[in-house]
Short mmCIF file of C-alpha atoms (C1' of nucleotides) in Angstrom, two decimals:
data_model
loop_
_atom_site.label_atom_id
_atom_site.label_comp_id
_atom_site.label_asym_id
_atom_site.label_seq_id
_atom_site.Cartn_x
_atom_site.Cartn_y
_atom_site.Cartn_z
CA MET A 20 -27.14 167.21 108.70
CA THR A 21 -23.90 167.85 106.29
CA VAL A 22 -21.61 165.52 104.43
CA LEU A 23 -18.33 165.46 105.39
CA GLY A 24 -16.36 166.74 102.39
CA GLU A 25 -12.56 166.62 101.13
CA ASP A 26 -11.47 169.25 103.76
CA PHE A 27 -12.39 166.78 106.67
CA PHE A 28 -10.07 164.30 105.48
CA HIS A 29 -7.35 166.61 104.41
CA ARG A 30 -5.80 166.69 107.70
CA ASP A 31 -3.67 164.29 110.03
CA ALA A 32 -5.10 160.89 110.63
CA LEU A 33 -4.79 161.64 114.46
CA ASP A 34 -7.42 164.56 114.19
CA VAL A 35 -9.41 162.74 111.75
CA ALA A 36 -9.98 159.28 113.62
CA PRO A 37 -11.44 160.64 116.36
CA GLN A 38 -13.74 163.04 114.98
CA LEU A 39 -15.17 160.36 112.74
CA LEU A 40 -16.70 158.67 115.69
CA GLY A 41 -20.37 158.92 116.06
CA LYS A 42 -20.66 160.12 112.42
CA MET A 43 -22.85 158.04 109.94
CA LEU A 44 -21.36 155.78 107.50
CA VAL A 45 -23.89 155.38 104.47
CA THR A 46 -23.24 153.18 101.53
CA ASN A 47 -25.50 152.41 98.83
CA ILE A 48 -24.31 149.01 97.22
CA GLY A 49 -26.53 146.78 95.33
CA GLY A 50 -28.91 149.45 95.07
CA GLU A 51 -29.86 149.08 98.91
CA GLU A 52 -28.81 151.99 101.31
CA LYS A 53 -27.12 151.15 104.58
CA ARG A 54 -26.23 153.39 107.46
CA VAL A 55 -24.09 152.80 110.29
CA ARG A 56 -22.67 154.94 113.39
CA ILE A 57 -19.14 155.00 113.35
CA THR A 58 -17.91 153.55 117.08
CA GLU A 59 -14.51 152.57 116.51
CA THR A 60 -11.50 153.60 114.31
CA GLU A 61 -7.99 152.91 114.40
CA VAL A 62 -5.01 155.22 112.70
CA TYR A 63 -2.02 154.23 110.76
CA ARG A 64 0.69 156.55 109.91
CA GLY A 65 3.77 157.64 108.13
CA VAL A 66 6.70 155.27 106.78
CA GLU A 67 7.77 155.28 110.54
CA ASP A 68 4.82 153.57 111.84
CA THR A 69 6.31 149.63 111.35
CA ALA A 70 2.48 148.99 112.00
CA CYS A 71 1.55 150.53 108.68
CA HIS A 72 1.26 148.60 105.35
CA ALA A 73 3.65 151.61 103.43
CA HIS A 74 6.27 151.30 106.01
CA LYS A 75 8.39 149.40 103.72
CA GLY A 76 7.77 151.80 101.31
CA ARG A 77 5.50 152.26 97.78
CA THR A 78 4.00 149.08 96.38
CA ARG A 79 1.34 148.51 94.00
CA ARG A 80 -0.80 147.56 97.34
CA THR A 81 0.38 150.60 99.43
CA GLU A 82 0.44 152.98 96.87
CA LEU A 83 -3.00 154.50 97.47
CA LEU A 84 -1.81 155.18 101.00
CA PHE A 85 0.84 157.85 99.42
CA GLY A 86 -2.41 159.59 97.35
CA GLU A 87 -4.62 162.14 97.99
CA SER A 88 -7.20 162.29 100.99
CA GLY A 89 -10.46 161.09 101.07
CA ILE A 90 -9.90 157.95 98.96
CA ILE A 91 -11.10 154.59 100.01
CA TYR A 92 -8.55 151.99 100.75
CA VAL A 93 -9.98 148.37 100.93
CA TYR A 94 -7.66 145.43 102.07
CA LEU A 95 -8.65 141.95 101.94
CA CYS A 96 -7.08 140.18 104.87
CA TYR A 97 -6.86 135.92 105.19
CA GLY A 98 -8.72 135.58 102.61
CA MET A 99 -11.95 136.55 103.38
CA HIS A 100 -12.29 139.66 104.88
CA TRP A 101 -12.28 143.17 103.75
CA LEU A 102 -10.92 145.85 105.90
CA MET A 103 -11.83 149.64 104.86
CA ASN A 104 -9.64 152.72 105.66
CA ILE A 105 -9.76 156.03 104.61
CA ILE A 106 -6.87 158.06 103.45
CA THR A 107 -6.09 161.28 105.08
CA GLY A 108 -3.70 164.32 105.08
CA GLU A 109 -1.08 165.65 102.49
CA LYS A 110 -0.14 163.64 99.34
CA ASP A 111 3.13 161.77 99.42
CA GLN A 112 2.42 161.21 103.24
CA PRO A 113 1.02 157.75 104.13
CA GLN A 114 -1.79 157.59 106.46
CA GLY A 115 -5.11 156.23 106.99
CA VAL A 116 -7.45 155.44 109.14
CA LEU A 117 -9.04 152.17 109.58
CA ILE A 118 -13.04 152.05 110.25
CA ARG A 119 -13.30 149.28 112.98
CA ALA A 120 -16.36 149.05 114.13
CA ALA A 121 -19.74 150.63 113.95
CA GLN A 122 -23.04 150.06 116.14
CA GLY A 123 -24.23 147.22 116.02
CA TYR A 124 -21.34 145.71 113.73
CA GLU A 125 -18.35 145.61 116.07
CA GLY A 126 -15.48 144.48 114.08
CA PRO A 127 -13.82 145.74 111.12
CA ALA A 128 -14.94 142.61 108.51
CA ARG A 129 -17.92 142.35 109.99
CA LEU A 130 -18.79 145.93 109.20
CA THR A 131 -17.64 145.88 105.70
CA LYS A 132 -19.67 142.36 105.28
CA TYR A 133 -22.68 144.27 106.39
CA LEU A 134 -22.55 147.21 103.90
CA GLY A 135 -21.43 145.02 100.93
CA VAL A 136 -17.75 146.63 101.10
CA THR A 137 -15.44 144.90 98.60
CA GLY A 138 -12.11 145.52 96.72
CA GLU A 139 -14.53 146.88 94.04
CA LEU A 140 -14.60 150.29 96.33
CA ASN A 141 -10.48 150.15 96.38
CA GLY A 142 -9.42 153.55 95.24
CA ALA A 143 -12.62 154.97 95.02
CA SER A 144 -13.12 158.34 96.66
CA ILE A 145 -15.41 159.10 99.76
CA VAL A 146 -16.52 162.60 98.43
CA GLY A 147 -18.65 163.26 95.86
CA ASN A 148 -19.66 159.23 95.46
CA PRO A 149 -22.98 157.96 95.34
CA ILE A 150 -21.86 154.92 96.51
CA VAL A 151 -20.29 155.66 99.59
CA ARG A 152 -20.04 158.91 101.61
CA ILE A 153 -20.11 160.15 105.48
CA GLU A 154 -22.56 162.02 107.02
CA ASP A 155 -22.43 164.43 110.19
CA ASP A 156 -25.38 164.77 112.27
CA GLY A 157 -24.14 167.13 114.64
CA GLY A 158 -23.40 164.79 117.86
CA GLN A 159 -20.76 165.52 119.99
CA TYR A 160 -19.42 162.22 121.64
CA ARG A 161 -17.04 161.19 124.35
CA TYR A 162 -14.02 159.08 123.39
CA ILE A 163 -11.13 156.82 124.72
CA CYS A 164 -7.84 155.87 123.30
CA LYS A 165 -6.72 152.48 123.27
CA LYS A 166 -4.05 150.65 121.98
CA ARG A 167 -4.15 149.30 118.45
CA VAL A 168 -4.62 145.53 117.86
CA GLY A 169 -3.65 142.64 115.19
CA ILE A 170 -0.30 144.18 114.69
CA GLY A 171 1.81 141.92 117.14
CA TYR A 172 4.61 142.24 113.83
CA ALA A 173 4.80 145.94 114.72
CA ASP A 174 8.15 147.35 116.88
CA LYS A 175 7.11 147.28 120.29
CA ALA A 176 7.10 151.55 120.50
CA ASP A 177 4.30 151.24 117.63
CA ARG A 178 2.42 148.70 119.09
CA ASP A 179 2.26 151.11 122.70
CA ARG A 180 0.78 153.73 120.36
CA LEU A 181 -2.81 154.83 121.46
CA TRP A 182 -3.87 155.01 117.98
CA ARG A 183 -6.96 153.51 118.37
CA PHE A 184 -10.26 155.51 119.12
CA CYS A 185 -13.23 154.06 120.89
CA LEU A 186 -16.59 155.80 121.41
CA CYS A 187 -17.64 155.78 124.88
CA ASP A 188 -21.13 154.39 126.04
CA GLY A 189 -23.67 156.78 126.24
CA LYS A 190 -22.68 160.27 124.99
"C1'" DT B 12 -7.97 127.27 120.41
"C1'" DT B 13 -8.21 126.74 115.66
"C1'" DA B 14 -10.26 126.26 110.87
"C1'" DG B 15 -10.98 128.77 106.97
"C1'" DT B 16 -9.05 131.71 102.67
"C1'" DG B 17 -6.92 134.22 99.17
"C1'" DA B 18 -4.40 138.41 97.61
"C1'" DT B 19 0.58 140.45 98.24
"C1'" DA B 20 5.47 140.29 98.88
"C1'" DT B 21 9.46 138.62 98.89
"C1'" DC B 22 12.62 134.74 97.49
"C1'" DC B 23 14.06 131.49 94.53
"C1'" DG C 29 7.69 129.40 89.23
"C1'" DA C 30 7.09 129.40 95.34
"C1'" DT C 31 5.83 129.94 99.68
"C1'" DA C 32 5.01 133.13 104.35
"C1'" DT C 33 2.55 135.91 105.92
"C1'" DC C 34 -1.59 138.53 107.31
"C1'" DA C 35 -5.04 145.69 110.34
"C1'" DC C 36 -10.16 138.80 110.95
"C1'" DT C 37 -13.84 136.35 112.50
"C1'" DA C 38 -17.07 132.23 113.87
"C1'" DA C 39 -17.55 127.94 115.97
"C1'" DA C 40 -15.77 124.71 118.76
#
DNA sequence: TTAGTGATATCC
DNA sequence: GATATCACTAAA
C-alpha cells in the first residue's frame, strides 16, 4: 500500500481521473478515520471548458483551480452540499477532478457528508496531510467513460465530452 | 417533481 | 446594496 504523492496529481486531469478509480480516500476529521473506495470521478479542465468554474477567468473562488496540483477545492452547492475536487496538472492551467462517488456513498455530496468534508478543507493539500489522503492498494480496475452530469449551462460540445469515469462492477 | 439552502458572481 | 444561479439530495 502506498500513499499517493504530488507527482500523481501533477499530470493532466484526464490521466489522473481514471487512475483515481479504485483508490482509497481516507479522511481523519473530528478524530474519526473514514475510508472509502473511489468509484466515480469527473474532469473539469481549462478555461475553454465552459462547464469548468474557471472558464470565465480567475476569481476569488476559482483562484485555487489555477494553483498547485494536489490542492483540494471544496465548493458549496445549493447552500447545503459540499463537493470535493482535487487540483491536477500544471500551475496556471485550471483543471481538477471532482470526486463524484465512492463505494456505498454514491453522489458527490453524500460522499463529503459522510467523510465530514466541508469548506474548511478548501485550499488544503492532499499530500502530506494527516487530515486527508489517498491510498493505492494496488488494485487494477476496469472503467467506463460517460458524459458529465449537472452541467446544463455549458456549451453542447462540452456537455457531450466523455469526462466522467465510472468503475465497472466487479473488477 | 419540487423544496430546501447559502456562497458567489454580476448587476445596479 | 440587490438578485440570479448553482458540478445536489431527499422526500413526495
